[in-house]
Structures are given as structure tokens and as C-alpha cells.
Short mmCIF file of C-alpha atoms in Angstrom, two decimals:
data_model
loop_
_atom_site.label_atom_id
_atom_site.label_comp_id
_atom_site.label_asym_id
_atom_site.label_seq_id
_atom_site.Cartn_x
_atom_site.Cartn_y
_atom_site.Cartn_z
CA UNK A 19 115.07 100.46 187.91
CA UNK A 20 114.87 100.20 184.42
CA UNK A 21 117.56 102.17 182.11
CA UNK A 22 116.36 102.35 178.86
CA UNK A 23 119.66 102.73 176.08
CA UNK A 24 118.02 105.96 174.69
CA UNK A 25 114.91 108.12 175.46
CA UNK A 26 113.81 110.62 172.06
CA UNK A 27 111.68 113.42 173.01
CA UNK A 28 109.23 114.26 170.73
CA UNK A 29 107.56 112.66 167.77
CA UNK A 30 107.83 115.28 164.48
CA UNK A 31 109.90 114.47 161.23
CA UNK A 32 113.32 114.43 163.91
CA UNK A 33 111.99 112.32 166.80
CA UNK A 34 110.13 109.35 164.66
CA UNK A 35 113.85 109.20 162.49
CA UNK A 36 115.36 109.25 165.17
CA UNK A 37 112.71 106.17 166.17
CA UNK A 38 113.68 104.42 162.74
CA UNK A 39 117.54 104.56 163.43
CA UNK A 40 117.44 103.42 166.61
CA UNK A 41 114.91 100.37 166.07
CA UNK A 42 117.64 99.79 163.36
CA UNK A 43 120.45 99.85 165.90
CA UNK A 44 118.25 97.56 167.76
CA UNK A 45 118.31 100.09 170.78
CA UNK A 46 116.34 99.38 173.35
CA UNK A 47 114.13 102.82 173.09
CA UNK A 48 111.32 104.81 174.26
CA UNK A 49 109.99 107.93 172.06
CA UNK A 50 107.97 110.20 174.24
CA UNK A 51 105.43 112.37 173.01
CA UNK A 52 101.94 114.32 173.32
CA UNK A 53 101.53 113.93 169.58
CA UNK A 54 102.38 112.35 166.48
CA UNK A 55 103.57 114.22 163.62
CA UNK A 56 104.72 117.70 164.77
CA UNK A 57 104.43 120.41 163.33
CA UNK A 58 104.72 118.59 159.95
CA UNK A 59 101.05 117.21 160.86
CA UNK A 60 99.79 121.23 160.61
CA UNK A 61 101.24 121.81 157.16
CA UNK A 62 98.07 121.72 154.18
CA UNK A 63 100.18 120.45 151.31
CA UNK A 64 104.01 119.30 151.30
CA UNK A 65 105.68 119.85 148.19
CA UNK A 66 109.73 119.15 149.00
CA UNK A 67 109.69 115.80 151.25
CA UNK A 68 111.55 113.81 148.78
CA UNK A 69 109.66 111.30 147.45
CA UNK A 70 106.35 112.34 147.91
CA UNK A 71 105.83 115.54 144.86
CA UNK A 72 102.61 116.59 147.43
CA UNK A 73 101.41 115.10 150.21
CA UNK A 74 99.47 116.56 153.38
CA UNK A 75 100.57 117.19 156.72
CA UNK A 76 97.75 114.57 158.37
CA UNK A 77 99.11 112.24 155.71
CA UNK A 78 102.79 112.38 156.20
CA UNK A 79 101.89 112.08 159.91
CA UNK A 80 100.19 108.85 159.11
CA UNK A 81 103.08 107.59 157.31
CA UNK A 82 105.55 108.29 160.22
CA UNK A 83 103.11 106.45 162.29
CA UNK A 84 103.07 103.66 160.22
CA UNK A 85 107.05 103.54 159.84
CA UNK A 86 107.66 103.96 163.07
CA UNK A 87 104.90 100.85 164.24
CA UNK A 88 106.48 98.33 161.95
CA UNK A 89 109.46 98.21 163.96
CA UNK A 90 107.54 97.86 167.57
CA UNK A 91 108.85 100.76 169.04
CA UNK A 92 107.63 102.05 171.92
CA UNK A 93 105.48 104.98 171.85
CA UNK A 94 104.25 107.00 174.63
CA UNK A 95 101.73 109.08 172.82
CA UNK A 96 100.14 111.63 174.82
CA UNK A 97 102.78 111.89 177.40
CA UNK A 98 104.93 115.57 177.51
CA UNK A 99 108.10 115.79 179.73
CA UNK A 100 108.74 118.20 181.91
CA UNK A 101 112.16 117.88 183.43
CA UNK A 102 115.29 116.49 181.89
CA UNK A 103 117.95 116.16 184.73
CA UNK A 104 120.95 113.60 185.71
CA UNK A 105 120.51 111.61 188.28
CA UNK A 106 121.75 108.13 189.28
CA UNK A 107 124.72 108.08 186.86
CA UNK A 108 122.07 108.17 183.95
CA UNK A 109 119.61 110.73 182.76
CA UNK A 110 115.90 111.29 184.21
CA UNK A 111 113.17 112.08 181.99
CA UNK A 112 109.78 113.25 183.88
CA UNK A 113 106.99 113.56 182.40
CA UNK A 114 103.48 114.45 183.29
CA UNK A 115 102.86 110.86 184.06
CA UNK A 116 105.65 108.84 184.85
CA UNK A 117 109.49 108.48 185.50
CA UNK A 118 112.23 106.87 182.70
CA UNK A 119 115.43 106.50 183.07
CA UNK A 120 118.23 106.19 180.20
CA UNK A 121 122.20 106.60 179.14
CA UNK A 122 121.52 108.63 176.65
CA UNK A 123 118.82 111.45 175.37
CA UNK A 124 117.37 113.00 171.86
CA UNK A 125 115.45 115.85 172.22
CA UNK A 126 113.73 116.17 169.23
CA UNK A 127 110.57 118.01 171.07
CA UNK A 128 110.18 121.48 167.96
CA UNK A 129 108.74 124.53 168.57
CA UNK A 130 105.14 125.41 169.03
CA UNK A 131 103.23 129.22 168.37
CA UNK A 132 104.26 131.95 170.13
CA UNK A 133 101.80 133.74 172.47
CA UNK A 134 100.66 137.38 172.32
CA UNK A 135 100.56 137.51 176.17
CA UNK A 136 97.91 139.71 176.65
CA UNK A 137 94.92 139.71 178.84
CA UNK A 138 92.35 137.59 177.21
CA UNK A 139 94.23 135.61 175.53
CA UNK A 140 93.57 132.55 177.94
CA UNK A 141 90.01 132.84 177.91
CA UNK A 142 89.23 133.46 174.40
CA UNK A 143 90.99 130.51 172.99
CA UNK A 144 89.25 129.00 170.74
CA UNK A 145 86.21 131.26 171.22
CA UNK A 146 87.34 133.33 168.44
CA UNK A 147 91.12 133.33 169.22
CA UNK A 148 93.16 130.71 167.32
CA UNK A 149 96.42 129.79 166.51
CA UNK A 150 95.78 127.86 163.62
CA UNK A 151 94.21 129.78 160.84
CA UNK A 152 94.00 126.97 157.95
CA UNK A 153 92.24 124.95 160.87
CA UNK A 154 89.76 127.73 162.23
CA UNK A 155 89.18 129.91 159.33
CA UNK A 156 86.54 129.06 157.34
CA UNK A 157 84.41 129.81 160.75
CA UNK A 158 84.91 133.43 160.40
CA UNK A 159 82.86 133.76 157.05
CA UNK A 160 81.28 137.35 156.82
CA UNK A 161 82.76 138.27 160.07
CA UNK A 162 85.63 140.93 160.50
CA UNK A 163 89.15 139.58 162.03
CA UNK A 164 92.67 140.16 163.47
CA UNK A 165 95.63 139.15 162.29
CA UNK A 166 98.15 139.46 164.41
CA UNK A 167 101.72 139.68 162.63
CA UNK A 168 103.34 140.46 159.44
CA UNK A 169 105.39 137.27 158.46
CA UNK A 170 104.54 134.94 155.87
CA UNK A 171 102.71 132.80 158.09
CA UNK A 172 100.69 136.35 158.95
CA UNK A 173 100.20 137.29 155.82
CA UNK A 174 99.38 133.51 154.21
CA UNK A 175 96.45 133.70 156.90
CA UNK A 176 95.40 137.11 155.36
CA UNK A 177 95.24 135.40 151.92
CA UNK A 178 93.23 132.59 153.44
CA UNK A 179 91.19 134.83 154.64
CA UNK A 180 90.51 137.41 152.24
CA UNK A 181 87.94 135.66 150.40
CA UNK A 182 86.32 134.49 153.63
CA UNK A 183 86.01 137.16 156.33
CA UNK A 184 84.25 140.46 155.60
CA UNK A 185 86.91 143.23 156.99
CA UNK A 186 90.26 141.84 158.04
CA UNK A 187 93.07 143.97 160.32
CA UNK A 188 96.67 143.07 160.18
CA UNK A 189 98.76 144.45 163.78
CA UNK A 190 102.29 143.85 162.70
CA UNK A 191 104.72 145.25 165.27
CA UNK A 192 107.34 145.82 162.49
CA UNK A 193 107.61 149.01 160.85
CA UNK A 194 106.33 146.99 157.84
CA UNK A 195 105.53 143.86 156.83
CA UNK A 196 107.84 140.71 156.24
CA UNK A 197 107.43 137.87 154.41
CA UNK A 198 107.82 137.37 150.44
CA UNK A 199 107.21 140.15 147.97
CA UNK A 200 104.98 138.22 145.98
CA UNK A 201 102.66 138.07 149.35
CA UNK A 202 103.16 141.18 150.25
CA UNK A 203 101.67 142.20 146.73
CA UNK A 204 98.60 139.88 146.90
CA UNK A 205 97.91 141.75 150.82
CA UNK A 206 98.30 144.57 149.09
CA UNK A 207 96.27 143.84 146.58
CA UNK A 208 92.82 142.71 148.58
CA UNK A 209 90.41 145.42 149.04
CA UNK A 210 89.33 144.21 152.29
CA UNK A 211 92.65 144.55 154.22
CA UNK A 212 94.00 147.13 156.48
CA UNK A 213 97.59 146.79 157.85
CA UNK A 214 98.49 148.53 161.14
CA UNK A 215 101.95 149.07 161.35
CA UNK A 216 104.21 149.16 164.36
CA UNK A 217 101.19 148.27 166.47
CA UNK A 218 100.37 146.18 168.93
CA UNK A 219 97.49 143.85 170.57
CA UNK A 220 96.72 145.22 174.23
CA UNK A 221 93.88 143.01 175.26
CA UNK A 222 91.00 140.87 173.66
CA UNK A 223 87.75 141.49 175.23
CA UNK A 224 83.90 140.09 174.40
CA UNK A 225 81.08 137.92 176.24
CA UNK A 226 80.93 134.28 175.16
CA UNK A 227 83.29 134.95 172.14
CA UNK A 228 85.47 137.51 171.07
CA UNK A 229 83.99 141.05 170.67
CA UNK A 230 86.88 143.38 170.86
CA UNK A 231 90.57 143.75 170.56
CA UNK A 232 92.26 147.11 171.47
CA UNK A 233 95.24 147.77 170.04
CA UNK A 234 98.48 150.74 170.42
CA UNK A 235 100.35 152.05 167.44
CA UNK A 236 102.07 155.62 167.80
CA UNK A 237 98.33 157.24 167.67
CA UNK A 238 97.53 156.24 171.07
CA UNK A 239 95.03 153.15 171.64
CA UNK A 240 92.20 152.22 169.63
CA UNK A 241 89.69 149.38 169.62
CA UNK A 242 88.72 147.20 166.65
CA UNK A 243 85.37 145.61 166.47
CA UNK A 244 86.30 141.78 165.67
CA UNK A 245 85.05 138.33 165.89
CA UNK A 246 88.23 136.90 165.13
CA UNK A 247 91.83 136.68 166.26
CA UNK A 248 94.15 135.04 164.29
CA UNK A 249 98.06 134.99 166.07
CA UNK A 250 100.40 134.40 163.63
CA UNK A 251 103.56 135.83 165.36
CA UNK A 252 106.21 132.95 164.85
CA UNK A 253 107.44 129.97 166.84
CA UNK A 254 109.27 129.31 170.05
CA UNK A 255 111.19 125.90 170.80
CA UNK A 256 109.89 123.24 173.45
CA UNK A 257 113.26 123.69 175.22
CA UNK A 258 112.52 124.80 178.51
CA UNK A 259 112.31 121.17 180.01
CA UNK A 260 115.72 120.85 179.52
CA UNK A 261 117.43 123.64 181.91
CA UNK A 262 121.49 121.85 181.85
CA UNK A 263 121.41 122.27 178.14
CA UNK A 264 122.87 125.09 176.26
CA UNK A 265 120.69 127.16 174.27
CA UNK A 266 120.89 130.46 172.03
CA UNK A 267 119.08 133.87 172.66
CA UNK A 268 116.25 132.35 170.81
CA UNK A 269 116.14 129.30 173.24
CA UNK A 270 116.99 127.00 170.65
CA UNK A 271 119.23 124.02 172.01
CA UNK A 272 122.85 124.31 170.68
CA UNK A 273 124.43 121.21 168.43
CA UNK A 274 127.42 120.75 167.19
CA UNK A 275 127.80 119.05 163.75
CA UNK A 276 127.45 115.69 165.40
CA UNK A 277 124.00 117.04 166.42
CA UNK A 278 125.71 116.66 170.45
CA UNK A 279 124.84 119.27 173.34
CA UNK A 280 126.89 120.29 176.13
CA UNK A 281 126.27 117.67 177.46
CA UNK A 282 127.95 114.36 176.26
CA UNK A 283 124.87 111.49 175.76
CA UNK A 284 122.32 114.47 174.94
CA UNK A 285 121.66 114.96 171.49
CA UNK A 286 119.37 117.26 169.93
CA UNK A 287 117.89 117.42 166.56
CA UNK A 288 115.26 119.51 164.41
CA UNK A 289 113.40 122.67 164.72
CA UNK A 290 114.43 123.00 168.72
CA UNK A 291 117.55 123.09 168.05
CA UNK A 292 119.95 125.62 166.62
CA UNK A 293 119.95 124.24 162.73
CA UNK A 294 120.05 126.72 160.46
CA UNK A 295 117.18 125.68 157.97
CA UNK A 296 113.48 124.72 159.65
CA UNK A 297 112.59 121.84 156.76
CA UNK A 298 110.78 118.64 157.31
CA UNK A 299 113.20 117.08 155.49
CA UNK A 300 116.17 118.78 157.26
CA UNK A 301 114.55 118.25 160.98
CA UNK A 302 114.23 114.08 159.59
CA UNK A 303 118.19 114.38 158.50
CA UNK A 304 119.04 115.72 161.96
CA UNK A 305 116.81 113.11 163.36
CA UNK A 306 119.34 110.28 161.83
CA UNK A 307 122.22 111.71 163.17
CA UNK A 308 121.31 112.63 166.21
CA UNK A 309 120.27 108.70 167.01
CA UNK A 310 123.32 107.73 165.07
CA UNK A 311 125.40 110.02 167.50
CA UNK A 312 123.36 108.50 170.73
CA UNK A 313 124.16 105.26 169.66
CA UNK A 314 127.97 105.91 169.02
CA UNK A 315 128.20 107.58 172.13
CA UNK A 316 126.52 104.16 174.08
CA UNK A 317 129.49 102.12 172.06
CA UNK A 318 131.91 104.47 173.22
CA UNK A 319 131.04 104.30 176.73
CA UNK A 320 130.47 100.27 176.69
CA UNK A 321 127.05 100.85 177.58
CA UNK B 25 73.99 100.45 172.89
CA UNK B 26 76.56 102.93 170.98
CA UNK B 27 77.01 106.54 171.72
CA UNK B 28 75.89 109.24 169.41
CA UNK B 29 79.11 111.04 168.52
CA UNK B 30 79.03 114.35 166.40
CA UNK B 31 82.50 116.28 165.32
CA UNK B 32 82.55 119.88 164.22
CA UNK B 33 85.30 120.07 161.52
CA UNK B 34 86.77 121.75 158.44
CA UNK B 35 87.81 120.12 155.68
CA UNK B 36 92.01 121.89 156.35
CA UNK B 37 92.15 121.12 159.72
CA UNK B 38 95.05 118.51 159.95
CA UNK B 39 93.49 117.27 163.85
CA UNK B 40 89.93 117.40 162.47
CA UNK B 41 91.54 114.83 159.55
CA UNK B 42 93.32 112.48 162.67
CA UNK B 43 90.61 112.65 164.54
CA UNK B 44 88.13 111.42 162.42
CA UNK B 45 90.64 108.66 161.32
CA UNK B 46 91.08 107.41 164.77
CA UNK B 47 87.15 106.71 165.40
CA UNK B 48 87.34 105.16 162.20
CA UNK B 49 90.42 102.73 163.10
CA UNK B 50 87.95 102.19 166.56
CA UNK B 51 84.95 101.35 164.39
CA UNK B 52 82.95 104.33 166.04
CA UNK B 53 80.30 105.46 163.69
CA UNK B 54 79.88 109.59 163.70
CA UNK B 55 77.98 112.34 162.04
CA UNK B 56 80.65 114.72 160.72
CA UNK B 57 79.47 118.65 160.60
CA UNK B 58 81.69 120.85 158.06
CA UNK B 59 81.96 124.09 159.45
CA UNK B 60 82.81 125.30 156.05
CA UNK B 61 79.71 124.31 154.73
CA UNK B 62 77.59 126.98 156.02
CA UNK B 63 76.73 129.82 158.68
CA UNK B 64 74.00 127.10 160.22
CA UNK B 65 76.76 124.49 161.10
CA UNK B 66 78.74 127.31 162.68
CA UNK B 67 76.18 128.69 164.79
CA UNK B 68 75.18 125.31 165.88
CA UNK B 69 79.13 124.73 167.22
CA UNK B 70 79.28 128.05 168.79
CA UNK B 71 75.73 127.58 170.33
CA UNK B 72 75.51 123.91 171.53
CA UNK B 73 79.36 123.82 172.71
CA UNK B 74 80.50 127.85 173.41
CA UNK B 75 83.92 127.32 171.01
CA UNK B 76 84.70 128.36 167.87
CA UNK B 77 87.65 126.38 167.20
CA UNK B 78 87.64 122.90 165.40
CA UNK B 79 87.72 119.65 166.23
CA UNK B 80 85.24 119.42 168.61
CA UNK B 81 83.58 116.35 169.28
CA UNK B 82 80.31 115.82 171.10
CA UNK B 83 79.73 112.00 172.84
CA UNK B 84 76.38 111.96 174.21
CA UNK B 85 76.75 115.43 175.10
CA UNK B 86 80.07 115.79 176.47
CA UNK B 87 82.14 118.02 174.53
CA UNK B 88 85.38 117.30 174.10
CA UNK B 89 87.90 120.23 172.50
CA UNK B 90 90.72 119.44 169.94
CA UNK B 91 92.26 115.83 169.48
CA UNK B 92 92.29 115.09 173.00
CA UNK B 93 92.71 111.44 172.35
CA UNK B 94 92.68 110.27 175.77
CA UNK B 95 89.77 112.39 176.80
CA UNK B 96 87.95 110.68 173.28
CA UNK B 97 88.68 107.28 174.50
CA UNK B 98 87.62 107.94 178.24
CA UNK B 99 84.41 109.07 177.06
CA UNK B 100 83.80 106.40 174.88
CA UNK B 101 84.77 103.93 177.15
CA UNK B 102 87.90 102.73 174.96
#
């Protein structure tokens, strides 16, 4: 059986500097992930990764790529786990393909969108129902769409779309909406929005593609006509592999300073985790310590 | 002889952007369709595949949905 020195979970700004610390270390490594790049990689322009004054999310996912190659690390794109647990003296990663052992762990694994949960969901994705509005919008030109939430992730789709769909309808379950004045202003602003308020999606319904989408507020239920569903109601952490670990209300896995979880050889770093601020730059920073903490924990142990 | 491979995109879309960067790293020649560019290009997504999401990619008629780069590579015999 092979016991690798550290396993990193995930591939985003934390889990490839993780990578780069731990090639450094000369650690004998796996990272496992389904993608490359994280969330990072669905970001349209970057403007506060030091060093770069803009770059794109595709092309700062290139870059970690290409960092993360030159030092012959192992990648196992395309590969999610699915349990974390300890077994054998050492810790068991499974994934949806295989079995790795290691002494010590990085989850680095982010968050990814939060589903509405409501019938149709399922079946309509990506027949009108999207989580990714800079990817899917420009499909919706002339035709009349939902927005669900009233963030600025919400309300940035709005803007995208209020120069490309013909009727758009925000459902915010908030009494109003969030997100920055100055968005709130240009929402405001378009003459082709209207903003339900405390309201919420009950299904989406249609034939091939979306058709319908009924929704509750405190005037009963009503049904929009809409081509387009656009869920934009925040983020939830890829933490549920990892059922020993101690996480917050939010299910974010707790760290202390040393980026360490409850349990001693896990570490944890980036947007899954407890850290106050969600940056790329910050989640690369946790990254770093978190493989700097695996590796002094290995040297304390004599591993 | 080489498949014909077609990929519905949009010019934002950060997996329409890898994708088509990864069958150029595998030399695979492609005819890129830019949703954005008009209603004709959509229609012809929703019609010939049934999504309205991008990337899709069609390879000799299968359709593959999103970056599924294993899917991609099985299907182009990779």
C-alpha cells in the first residue's frame, strides 16, 4: 500500500499553492481534482491578483496549470473524492475512481452554487436553467428571464442582462435587495426590470426548454412566462466529503491560524474553509500555509 | 480520417475558452459557433442538441455537454 506524504483536495488558487509548496518541500504529493482552476477559472476579468493589473479567469487557470506542471506534480484531473476517513494509522481519500492513502490531508476543495431545490430544477439544466450567467447569457437575447436572488452576483447578472433579454424578473427572498448601492442604482435604473421581493421560486415548468416558473411572494402564487432561469443565490462549500472535520453553521471547515482542523494532519485552506475574506489571492495565501503546516506536522511526527 | 467536431460557445464562457484550448493543445481542428453572434446559431444549438447551455461540443454527432474532458477524449478516441 502506497502512503503518499500529503494528499490536497482540490485544484483552485488554494489547492495548486498548496501544489507549489509542497513540490518545493519535495513532498511526495498527489492533488486531486475534477477541475483545474476553481472558481477563479469562472471569474471574466481579475483585477487584484498581484501581479497581473487584469487577467481572466480561463487565463489565470492556465497559469496555475502551467506552475503547477513544471514541478511534475501529480495531478488527478477529473477525479472528485467522496469520503475522507482514517483508516490504517493514515488517512483514506476515496474518490469516484480509486483509493489513496496519506499522513497527512489539505482540503482545499471551495464552494460551488447553491441550488434552488425546486421541482424542475434537475431537468431544466441547461435547457434554459443555468448557473452561470456570464457563460449562458448572451443565449437569452430577446427572450424574457429569471433571476433568482438579490446579491451582487444576482444583480451583476441583471446588468448583464439588461441589454440582452427583453423582460427580466428578479425573485429575491430578502425583503430587498443586497449587494452594492451603486448596483442597486443601475437595477434600478433599467427599464426592463421588475424585482419581486420576499418571493420565492416554486417550480420551473416547460416542454423541451423552460416555459414557466411559478413563483410565491405574500400575494399568493403567480406564474411568470420565461425562457430563462438564471440562479444566482450564493455558494455552499465542497465539505461534505469530509464528515470527522469540524465545520460552522455554514458548513465551512474550521482552521485555526495555522490553517489546522480538528484533526491534527488535516489542514484546510480557501473558500471551504472558515476564512474570513473569499479572495483569490487570500484562498492562494491559505494555500501556502496550509502545505507549510502539512509539512511541519510530517517533521513533527518523523514521518 | 478525422472527426468533424463543432462547439457551441460564447465568447465569456471561461469552459467554452478551456475547451477550445484543449482541442487545440490535441491538434483537433473544429468549427467554433458563437452563440452570441446571432438568433440562427442559437436555434441551431437548441435544435440539433436540446440544451441551451454552452460548451457543447458535437463529434460526429455525439453531443457532449460542458467540459467533460474525459467524455471529449473518449469520443475522439484520445
Amino acid at each position: 500500500m502506497r502512503i503518499y506524504d500529503l494528499i490536497i483536495i482540490g485544484a483552485g488558487p488554494a489547492g495548486i499553492t498548496a501544489g507549489v509548496y509542497a513540490s518545493r518541500r519535495r513532498l511526495d504529493f498527489l492533488i486531486i481534482s475534477p477541475d483545474v482552476g476553481g472558481q477563479a477559472a469562472w471569474s471574466g476579468g481579475i483585477e487584484n491578483y498581484t501581479g497581473y493589473q487584469f487577467i481572466t479567469g480561463p487565463e489565470l487557470a492556465v497559469k496555475f496549470q502551467e506552475h503547477i506542471r513544471s514541478y511534475e506534480a501529480v495531478l488527478k484531473e477529473g477525479e472528485e473524492a467522496v469520503s475522507l476517513l482514517k483508516d490504517k494509522g493514515a488517512f483514506l481519500v476515496k474518490t469516484d475512481k480509486d483509493n489513496y492513502y496519506a499522513r497527512s490531508v489539505v482540503i482545499a476543495s471551495g464552494k460551488r452554487p447553491k441550488e434552488l431545490g425546486v421541482p424542475g430544477e434537475k431537468e431544466f439544466k441547461n435547457r434554459g436553467l443555468t448557473y452561470c450567467a456570464i457563460c449562458d447569457g448572451p443565449l437569452f437575447r430577446d427572450k424574457d428571464v429569471v433571476v433568482v436572488g438579490g446579491g451582487n452576483s444576482a444583480l451583476d447578472a441583471v446588468l448583464q442582462m439588461s441589454g440582452v433579454a427583453r423582460k427580466i424578473y428578479v425573485v429575491n427572498s430578502a425583503p430587498s435587495l443586497a449587494g452594492d448601492a451603486v448596483m442597486r442604482q443601475k437595477v434600478g435604473e433599467a427599464g426592463n426590470v421588475t424585482v419581486f421581493n420576499a418571493a420565492q421560486v416554486v417550480s420551473v415548468s416547460g416542454g423541451k426548454f423552460v416555459e414557466r416558473v411559478k413563483i410565491r411572494n405574500s400575494a399568493g402564487e403567480s406564474e411568470l412566462q420565461a425562457q430563462g432561469v438564471f440562479v444566482e443565490i450564493g455558494l455552499i462549500p465542497n465539505s461534505a466529503f469530509s464528515r470527522e472535520v469540524e465545520k460552522n453553521a455554514a458548513g465551512e471547515i474550521m482552521v485555526d491560524a495555522r490553517n489546522q482542523t480538528n484533526i491534527p494532519g488535516i489542514f484546510a485552506a480557501g473558500d471551504v474553509t472558515d476564512v474570513p475574506e473569499k479572495q483569490i489571492i487570500v484562498a492562494a495565501g491559505e494555500g501556502a500555509k496550509a502545505a507549510l503546516g502539512a509539512f511541519r506536522f510530517l517533521s513533527m511526527n518523523q514521518f | 480520417m478525422a472527426k468533424s467536431v463543432k462547439i457551441y460557445s460564447s465568447p465569456t464562457c471561461p469552459w467554452c475558452v478551456m475547451a477550445k484550448q484543449f482541442l487545440k493543445d490535441n491538434s483537433i481542428a473544429f468549427q467554433d459557433v458563437d452563440v452570441s453572434s446571432s438568433q440562427q446559431a442559437v436555434d441551431e444549438l437548441m435544435q440539433k442538441t436540446g440544451q441551451m447551455g454552452v460548451p457543447v461540443l458535437e463529434i460526429d454527432g455525439d453531443v457532449i455537454v460542458g467540459f467533460n474532458k474525459e467524455k471529449i477524449k473518449q469520443s475522439l478516441g484520445l
